[in-house]
CSV table of C-alpha atoms in Angstrom, one decimal:
chain,number,residue,atom,x,y,z
N,124,MET,CA,-17.9,2.1,16.2
N,125,ASP,CA,-16.2,5.4,16.7
N,126,LEU,CA,-12.6,6.5,16.0
N,127,THR,CA,-11.8,7.5,19.6
N,128,THR,CA,-12.7,4.0,21.0
N,129,LEU,CA,-10.9,2.2,18.1
N,130,ARG,CA,-7.7,4.2,18.7
N,131,ARG,CA,-7.8,3.7,22.5
N,132,LYS,CA,-8.2,-0.1,22.1
N,133,ALA,CA,-5.4,-0.2,19.5
N,134,ARG,CA,-3.1,1.7,21.8
N,135,GLU,CA,-3.6,-0.9,24.5
N,136,GLU,CA,-3.2,-3.9,22.1
N,137,LEU,CA,-0.1,-2.4,20.4
N,138,LYS,CA,1.6,-1.2,23.5
N,139,GLY,CA,5.4,-1.2,23.1
N,140,TYR,CA,5.2,-1.4,19.3
N,141,CYS,CA,3.0,1.4,18.2
N,142,ARG,CA,2.0,4.5,20.1
N,143,VAL,CA,-1.0,5.2,17.9
N,144,CYS,CA,0.1,8.9,17.7
N,145,PRO,CA,-2.4,11.6,16.8
N,146,VAL,CA,-0.6,11.9,13.5
N,147,CYS,CA,1.2,8.7,12.3
N,148,ASP,CA,4.3,10.4,10.9
N,149,GLY,CA,7.2,8.2,12.1
N,150,ARG,CA,8.7,10.7,14.5
N,151,ALA,CA,8.0,8.9,17.7
N,152,CYS,CA,9.0,5.5,16.3
N,153,ALA,CA,12.0,6.5,14.2
N,154,GLY,CA,14.5,3.7,14.0
N,155,GLU,CA,12.1,1.1,15.5
N,156,ALA,CA,12.3,-1.5,12.7
N,157,PRO,CA,11.4,-4.3,13.6
N,158,GLY,CA,8.5,-2.4,15.0
N,159,MET,CA,6.4,0.2,13.2
N,160,GLY,CA,9.0,2.8,12.6
N,161,GLY,CA,11.3,3.7,9.7
N,162,MET,CA,14.8,2.6,9.1
N,163,GLY,CA,17.6,4.5,10.8
N,164,THR,CA,16.7,8.1,11.4
N,165,GLY,CA,13.2,7.5,10.1
N,166,ARG,CA,13.6,10.2,7.5
N,167,ALA,CA,12.3,8.0,4.6
N,168,PHE,CA,9.1,7.4,6.6
N,169,THR,CA,8.5,11.1,7.4
N,170,ALA,CA,9.4,12.0,3.8
N,171,ASN,CA,6.3,10.2,2.6
N,172,LEU,CA,4.1,12.5,4.6
N,173,GLU,CA,6.2,15.6,3.8
N,174,ALA,CA,6.0,14.9,0.1
N,175,LEU,CA,2.2,14.8,0.3
N,176,ALA,CA,2.1,17.9,2.5
N,177,ALA,CA,4.1,19.8,-0.1
N,178,TYR,CA,0.9,20.0,-2.2
N,179,ARG,CA,-2.3,22.0,-1.5
N,180,LEU,CA,-5.7,21.4,-3.0
N,181,ASN,CA,-7.2,24.2,-5.1
N,182,MET,CA,-10.8,24.6,-3.7
N,183,ARG,CA,-13.5,25.1,-6.3
N,184,ALA,CA,-17.3,25.2,-5.7
N,185,LEU,CA,-18.6,26.8,-8.8
N,186,HIS,CA,-19.0,23.8,-11.1
N,187,ALA,CA,-21.6,21.1,-12.1
N,188,VAL,CA,-20.2,18.2,-10.1
N,189,ARG,CA,-23.0,16.8,-7.9
N,190,ILE,CA,-21.8,13.3,-7.1
N,191,ALA,CA,-18.2,12.2,-6.7
N,192,ASP,CA,-17.7,8.9,-8.4
N,193,THR,CA,-15.1,6.9,-6.4
N,194,ASP,CA,-15.7,3.6,-8.2
N,195,LEU,CA,-13.0,1.9,-10.4
N,196,SER,CA,-12.2,-1.4,-12.0
N,197,LEU,CA,-8.8,-2.9,-11.1
N,198,PHE,CA,-7.6,-6.2,-12.6
N,199,GLY,CA,-11.1,-7.2,-13.5
N,200,ARG,CA,-12.6,-6.4,-10.0
N,201,GLU,CA,-15.1,-3.7,-9.4
N,202,LEU,CA,-14.1,-1.6,-6.4
N,203,SER,CA,-15.9,1.2,-4.6
N,204,MET,CA,-12.8,3.2,-4.0
N,205,PRO,CA,-9.2,3.6,-5.3
N,206,ILE,CA,-7.9,2.7,-1.8
N,207,LEU,CA,-6.4,-0.7,-1.1
N,208,ALA,CA,-5.0,-2.4,2.0
N,209,ALA,CA,-1.2,-2.7,1.6
N,210,PRO,CA,0.6,-6.0,2.2
N,211,MET,CA,1.8,-6.2,5.8
N,212,THR,CA,3.4,-9.1,7.8
N,213,GLY,CA,5.5,-9.7,10.9
N,214,VAL,CA,2.7,-9.4,13.4
N,215,LEU,CA,4.9,-10.9,16.2
N,216,TYR,CA,8.0,-8.7,15.9
N,217,ASN,CA,6.5,-5.6,14.3
N,218,MET,CA,3.1,-5.4,16.2
N,219,GLY,CA,3.6,-7.3,19.4
N,220,GLY,CA,1.8,-10.5,18.5
N,221,ARG,CA,-1.5,-10.1,20.3
N,222,LEU,CA,-3.0,-11.2,17.0
N,223,SER,CA,-1.8,-14.2,15.0
N,224,GLU,CA,-0.5,-13.7,11.5
N,225,ALA,CA,-3.6,-15.6,10.2
N,226,ALA,CA,-6.1,-13.6,12.2
N,227,PHE,CA,-4.5,-10.2,11.3
N,228,VAL,CA,-4.3,-10.8,7.5
N,229,GLY,CA,-7.8,-12.3,7.7
N,230,MET,CA,-9.1,-9.1,9.2
N,231,ILE,CA,-7.3,-7.0,6.6
N,232,MET,CA,-8.6,-8.9,3.7
N,233,ALA,CA,-12.2,-9.3,4.9
N,234,GLY,CA,-12.4,-5.8,6.2
N,235,ALA,CA,-11.2,-4.4,2.8
N,236,GLU,CA,-13.7,-6.5,0.9
N,237,ARG,CA,-16.6,-5.4,3.1
N,238,ALA,CA,-15.6,-1.8,2.4
N,239,GLY,CA,-15.8,-2.5,-1.3
N,240,SER,CA,-12.1,-2.4,-1.6
N,241,MET,CA,-9.4,-5.1,-1.9
N,242,GLY,CA,-6.6,-6.3,0.4
N,243,MET,CA,-3.0,-7.4,-0.3
N,244,ALA,CA,-1.0,-10.0,1.5
N,245,GLY,CA,2.7,-10.1,2.2
N,246,ASP,CA,5.6,-12.5,2.6
N,247,GLY,CA,8.2,-12.9,5.2
N,248,ALA,CA,10.9,-15.0,6.9
N,249,ASP,CA,8.3,-17.4,8.3
N,250,PRO,CA,6.6,-19.4,5.5
N,251,ALA,CA,3.3,-19.2,7.5
N,252,MET,CA,3.1,-15.5,6.7
N,253,PHE,CA,2.7,-16.1,3.0
N,254,GLU,CA,0.5,-19.1,3.5
N,255,SER,CA,-1.8,-17.1,5.9
N,256,GLY,CA,-2.2,-14.5,3.2
N,257,LEU,CA,-3.1,-17.1,0.6
N,258,GLU,CA,-5.7,-18.7,2.9
N,259,ALA,CA,-7.3,-15.3,3.5
N,260,ILE,CA,-7.4,-14.8,-0.3
N,261,ARG,CA,-9.0,-18.2,-0.8
N,262,ALA,CA,-11.6,-17.4,1.9
N,263,GLY,CA,-12.5,-14.3,-0.1
N,264,ASN,CA,-12.9,-16.2,-3.4
N,265,GLY,CA,-9.6,-14.9,-4.7
N,266,HIS,CA,-10.3,-11.3,-3.9
N,267,GLY,CA,-6.8,-10.2,-3.0
N,268,ILE,CA,-3.2,-9.8,-4.3
N,269,PRO,CA,-0.2,-11.5,-2.7
N,270,PHE,CA,3.3,-10.0,-2.8
N,271,ILE,CA,6.5,-12.1,-2.6
N,272,LYS,CA,9.9,-11.1,-1.3
N,273,PRO,CA,12.7,-11.0,-3.9
N,274,ARG,CA,13.9,-14.5,-3.1
N,275,GLY,CA,15.6,-16.9,-5.5
N,276,GLN,CA,14.0,-17.3,-8.9
N,277,GLU,CA,12.7,-20.8,-8.4
N,278,ALA,CA,11.3,-20.0,-4.9
N,279,ILE,CA,9.4,-17.0,-6.3
N,280,LYS,CA,8.0,-19.1,-9.2
N,281,ALA,CA,6.8,-21.7,-6.7
N,282,LEU,CA,4.9,-19.1,-4.7
N,283,LEU,CA,3.5,-17.5,-7.9
N,284,ALA,CA,2.1,-20.9,-8.7
N,285,LYS,CA,0.5,-21.1,-5.2
N,286,ALA,CA,-1.0,-17.6,-5.8
N,287,GLU,CA,-2.6,-18.9,-9.1
N,288,ALA,CA,-4.0,-21.9,-7.3
N,289,ALA,CA,-5.5,-19.7,-4.7
N,290,GLY,CA,-7.4,-17.8,-7.4
N,291,ALA,CA,-5.7,-14.5,-6.7
N,292,VAL,CA,-6.5,-11.4,-8.7
N,293,ALA,CA,-2.9,-10.7,-9.4
N,294,ALA,CA,0.5,-11.3,-7.8
N,295,GLY,CA,3.8,-9.5,-7.5
N,296,VAL,CA,7.2,-9.1,-6.0
N,297,ASP,CA,8.2,-6.2,-3.7
N,298,VAL,CA,11.7,-5.8,-5.1
N,299,ASP,CA,12.6,-3.2,-2.4
N,300,GLY,CA,12.4,-6.0,0.1
N,301,ALA,CA,15.9,-6.8,-1.1
N,302,GLY,CA,17.1,-4.7,1.8
N,303,LEU,CA,15.4,-6.7,4.6
N,304,ALA,CA,18.1,-8.1,6.8
N,305,VAL,CA,15.7,-10.3,8.8
N,306,MET,CA,15.2,-12.5,5.8
N,307,ALA,CA,18.9,-13.4,5.6
N,308,LEU,CA,19.1,-13.8,9.3
N,309,LYS,CA,16.3,-16.5,9.0
N,310,GLY,CA,18.2,-18.3,6.3
N,311,GLN,CA,16.1,-17.0,3.4
N,312,PRO,CA,18.3,-14.5,1.5
N,313,VAL,CA,16.8,-11.9,-0.8
N,314,SER,CA,18.5,-9.8,-3.4
N,315,PRO,CA,17.8,-7.2,-6.2
N,316,LYS,CA,16.6,-8.5,-9.5
N,317,THR,CA,18.0,-7.9,-13.0
N,318,PRO,CA,15.6,-6.9,-15.8
N,319,GLU,CA,16.2,-10.4,-17.2
N,320,GLU,CA,15.2,-12.0,-14.0
N,321,LEU,CA,12.1,-9.8,-13.7
N,322,ARG,CA,11.1,-10.8,-17.3
N,323,GLU,CA,11.5,-14.5,-16.3
N,324,LEU,CA,9.2,-14.0,-13.4
N,325,ALA,CA,6.5,-12.1,-15.3
N,326,ALA,CA,6.5,-14.9,-17.9
N,327,ALA,CA,6.2,-17.6,-15.2
N,328,THR,CA,2.6,-16.7,-14.2
N,329,ARG,CA,-0.8,-16.3,-15.9
N,330,LEU,CA,-1.7,-13.6,-13.3
N,331,PRO,CA,-1.1,-9.9,-13.8
N,332,PHE,CA,2.4,-9.4,-12.5
N,333,LEU,CA,3.1,-6.4,-10.3
N,334,VAL,CA,6.4,-4.9,-9.2
N,335,LYS,CA,6.4,-3.0,-5.9
N,336,GLY,CA,9.2,-0.7,-4.8
N,337,ILE,CA,9.6,1.5,-7.8
N,338,MET,CA,11.1,4.9,-7.1
N,339,THR,CA,12.6,6.1,-10.4
N,340,PRO,CA,11.3,6.6,-13.9
N,341,ASP,CA,14.0,4.3,-15.4
N,342,GLU,CA,13.1,1.4,-13.2
N,343,ALA,CA,9.4,2.0,-13.9
N,344,THR,CA,10.2,1.6,-17.6
N,345,LEU,CA,12.3,-1.5,-16.9
N,346,ALA,CA,9.4,-3.1,-15.0
N,347,PHE,CA,6.9,-2.6,-17.9
N,348,ASP,CA,9.5,-3.6,-20.5
N,349,ALA,CA,9.8,-6.9,-18.5
N,350,GLY,CA,6.1,-7.6,-18.8
N,351,ALA,CA,4.7,-6.1,-15.6
N,352,ALA,CA,1.0,-5.3,-15.6
N,353,GLY,CA,1.5,-2.7,-12.9
N,354,ILE,CA,3.9,-1.1,-10.5
N,355,VAL,CA,3.7,0.2,-7.0
N,356,VAL,CA,5.6,3.5,-6.4
N,357,SER,CA,6.8,2.9,-2.8
N,358,ASN,CA,9.8,3.2,-0.5
N,359,HIS,CA,8.5,0.3,1.6
N,360,GLY,CA,7.1,2.7,4.2
N,361,GLY,CA,10.7,4.0,4.8
N,362,ARG,CA,11.6,0.6,6.3
N,363,VAL,CA,14.5,-0.5,4.0
N,364,LEU,CA,16.6,2.5,3.1
N,365,ASP,CA,17.0,5.7,5.1
N,366,HIS,CA,16.9,9.1,3.4
N,367,THR,CA,14.9,8.2,0.3
N,368,PRO,CA,12.4,10.7,-1.2
N,369,GLY,CA,8.8,10.4,-0.4
N,370,ALA,CA,6.6,8.5,-2.9
N,371,ALA,CA,4.6,11.6,-3.9
N,372,GLU,CA,7.9,13.4,-4.6
N,373,VAL,CA,8.9,10.9,-7.4
N,374,LEU,CA,5.5,9.9,-8.6
N,375,PRO,CA,4.9,12.6,-11.2
N,376,ALA,CA,8.0,11.9,-13.2
N,377,ILE,CA,7.3,8.1,-13.0
N,378,ALA,CA,3.8,8.6,-14.2
N,379,GLN,CA,4.9,10.8,-17.1
N,380,ALA,CA,7.4,8.1,-18.2
N,381,VAL,CA,5.1,5.1,-18.2
N,382,ARG,CA,1.5,6.4,-18.2
N,383,GLY,CA,-0.7,4.2,-20.3
N,384,ARG,CA,1.5,1.1,-20.1
N,385,GLY,CA,-0.2,-0.4,-17.1
N,386,VAL,CA,-1.6,0.2,-13.6
N,387,ILE,CA,0.3,2.7,-11.4
N,388,LEU,CA,-0.3,2.3,-7.7
N,389,ALA,CA,1.3,4.5,-5.0
N,390,ASP,CA,2.0,3.7,-1.4
N,391,GLY,CA,3.3,5.8,1.5
N,392,GLY,CA,1.9,8.3,4.0
N,393,VAL,CA,-1.8,8.2,3.2
N,394,ARG,CA,-3.7,9.5,6.3
N,395,SER,CA,-6.8,11.1,4.8
N,396,GLY,CA,-9.0,11.1,1.7
N,397,ALA,CA,-7.3,14.3,0.7
N,398,ASP,CA,-4.0,12.4,0.5
N,399,VAL,CA,-5.6,9.9,-1.7
N,400,LEU,CA,-6.9,12.6,-4.1
N,401,LYS,CA,-3.4,14.2,-4.2
N,402,TYR,CA,-1.8,10.8,-5.2
N,403,LEU,CA,-4.4,10.4,-8.0
N,404,ALA,CA,-3.7,13.9,-9.3
N,405,LEU,CA,0.0,13.2,-9.3
N,406,GLY,CA,-0.5,10.2,-11.5
N,407,ALA,CA,-1.6,7.1,-9.5
N,408,ASP,CA,-4.6,5.0,-10.5
N,409,ALA,CA,-5.1,3.9,-6.8
N,410,VAL,CA,-3.3,4.0,-3.5
N,411,LEU,CA,-2.3,1.5,-0.8
N,412,VAL,CA,-2.8,2.2,2.9
N,413,GLY,CA,-0.7,0.3,5.5
N,414,ARG,CA,-0.1,1.5,9.1
N,415,PRO,CA,-3.5,3.1,9.7
N,416,LEU,CA,-5.1,-0.3,9.0
N,417,VAL,CA,-2.9,-1.9,11.6
N,418,VAL,CA,-4.7,0.4,14.1
N,419,GLY,CA,-8.0,-0.6,12.5
N,420,ALA,CA,-7.4,-4.3,12.9
N,421,PHE,CA,-6.0,-4.2,16.5
N,422,GLY,CA,-8.5,-1.6,17.6
N,423,GLY,CA,-11.6,-3.0,16.0
N,424,GLY,CA,-10.9,-6.2,14.1
N,425,THR,CA,-12.5,-6.7,10.7
N,426,GLU,CA,-15.0,-4.0,11.5
N,427,GLY,CA,-12.2,-1.6,12.4
N,428,VAL,CA,-10.5,-2.1,9.0
N,429,THR,CA,-13.8,-1.6,7.2
N,430,PHE,CA,-14.6,1.5,9.3
N,431,LEU,CA,-11.3,3.2,8.5
N,432,LEU,CA,-11.5,2.5,4.7
N,433,GLN,CA,-15.0,3.8,4.6
N,434,LYS,CA,-13.9,6.9,6.4
N,435,LEU,CA,-11.1,7.5,3.8
N,436,ARG,CA,-13.6,7.0,1.0
N,437,ALA,CA,-16.0,9.6,2.5
N,438,GLU,CA,-13.1,12.1,2.9
N,439,LEU,CA,-12.1,11.4,-0.7
N,440,ALA,CA,-15.6,12.1,-2.0
N,441,ALA,CA,-15.8,15.3,0.0
N,442,ALA,CA,-12.4,16.5,-1.3
N,443,MET,CA,-13.5,15.6,-4.9
N,444,LEU,CA,-16.7,17.7,-4.6
N,445,LEU,CA,-14.7,20.7,-3.4
N,446,THR,CA,-12.1,20.5,-6.2
N,447,GLY,CA,-14.6,19.9,-9.0
N,448,THR,CA,-13.5,16.3,-9.5
N,449,ALA,CA,-16.3,14.1,-10.9
N,450,SER,CA,-14.5,10.7,-11.0
N,451,VAL,CA,-11.4,9.1,-9.6
N,452,ARG,CA,-10.8,7.7,-13.0
N,453,GLN,CA,-10.0,11.2,-14.3
N,454,VAL,CA,-8.3,13.5,-11.8
N,455,SER,CA,-6.6,16.6,-13.1
N,456,ALA,CA,-3.2,17.7,-11.9
N,457,ALA,CA,-4.7,21.3,-12.0
N,458,ILE,CA,-6.4,20.7,-8.6
N,459,LEU,CA,-3.0,20.8,-7.0
N,460,SER,CA,-0.8,23.8,-6.0
N,461,PRO,CA,2.7,23.2,-4.7
N,462,ARG,CA,3.0,24.7,-1.2
N,463,GLY,CA,4.3,28.2,-1.3
N,464,SER,CA,3.3,28.9,-4.9
């Protein structure tokens, strides 16, 4: 498999929904949500990439690092890289529907596992979306993490119980999904959660409980105070609120506020292994990748997802060697310079 062929095939399969641009930065698809673009002007989508681009890597080659160790343990699973597949649903209205929901999430989960990584599954207005993700997790012997939209409390508890029954590694709620109008249009309203409601949900499951959609230090603190095992710093790919900062812009302050309290994941704008290393240096334990893996699945199926994740891992290892970084478990902020400094 090669990148040119994969991208050409994906462009054909995603025609009308994703242009498979040379740089996936949200400019060509601004406002196309449903679709692959960002909400409104698309500025929140582009902000994710701009926030990462605001940092440069300090190159160092006079050191003793010979092998870049990209392995880590996450929620009891040994992974070959700190790069996970983000939860994504809505194949029909976001991606054109040439793959079924079940086929798509199956490719994401299996492709991630074959790469030595782990996939996440999402939720949506059609109950088949969450069920498809759980089935893919079952097929992988529980190697995956489902996320639930911020529905009513009892509905979330019922889905958390299903995640437990599927043997999932962990489970969570993407609280930023409170802004998804399509849920209400389909008769499944979502809403923000109070700290008390979050505490109730964390206590309702034996699984490590994650909160996705954290963008401020105070809400990161609230999530851990409520019993979360981890958070995902994310603006939902710029798809729920226009004009938010990029995730890399807010991550350092969040990491400073809650470092040591649990797992910190980051999501938004990862397009290379260097981007992964930047997020780790800014305070993340691992990152999530979304839109590029849509291209992988539509362009090359399970193999395409594995190919792109392995490519990111190779780029990460190369960047680590040239910054004197021995392990992804200990990345110094000193490898970064703000642009213009």
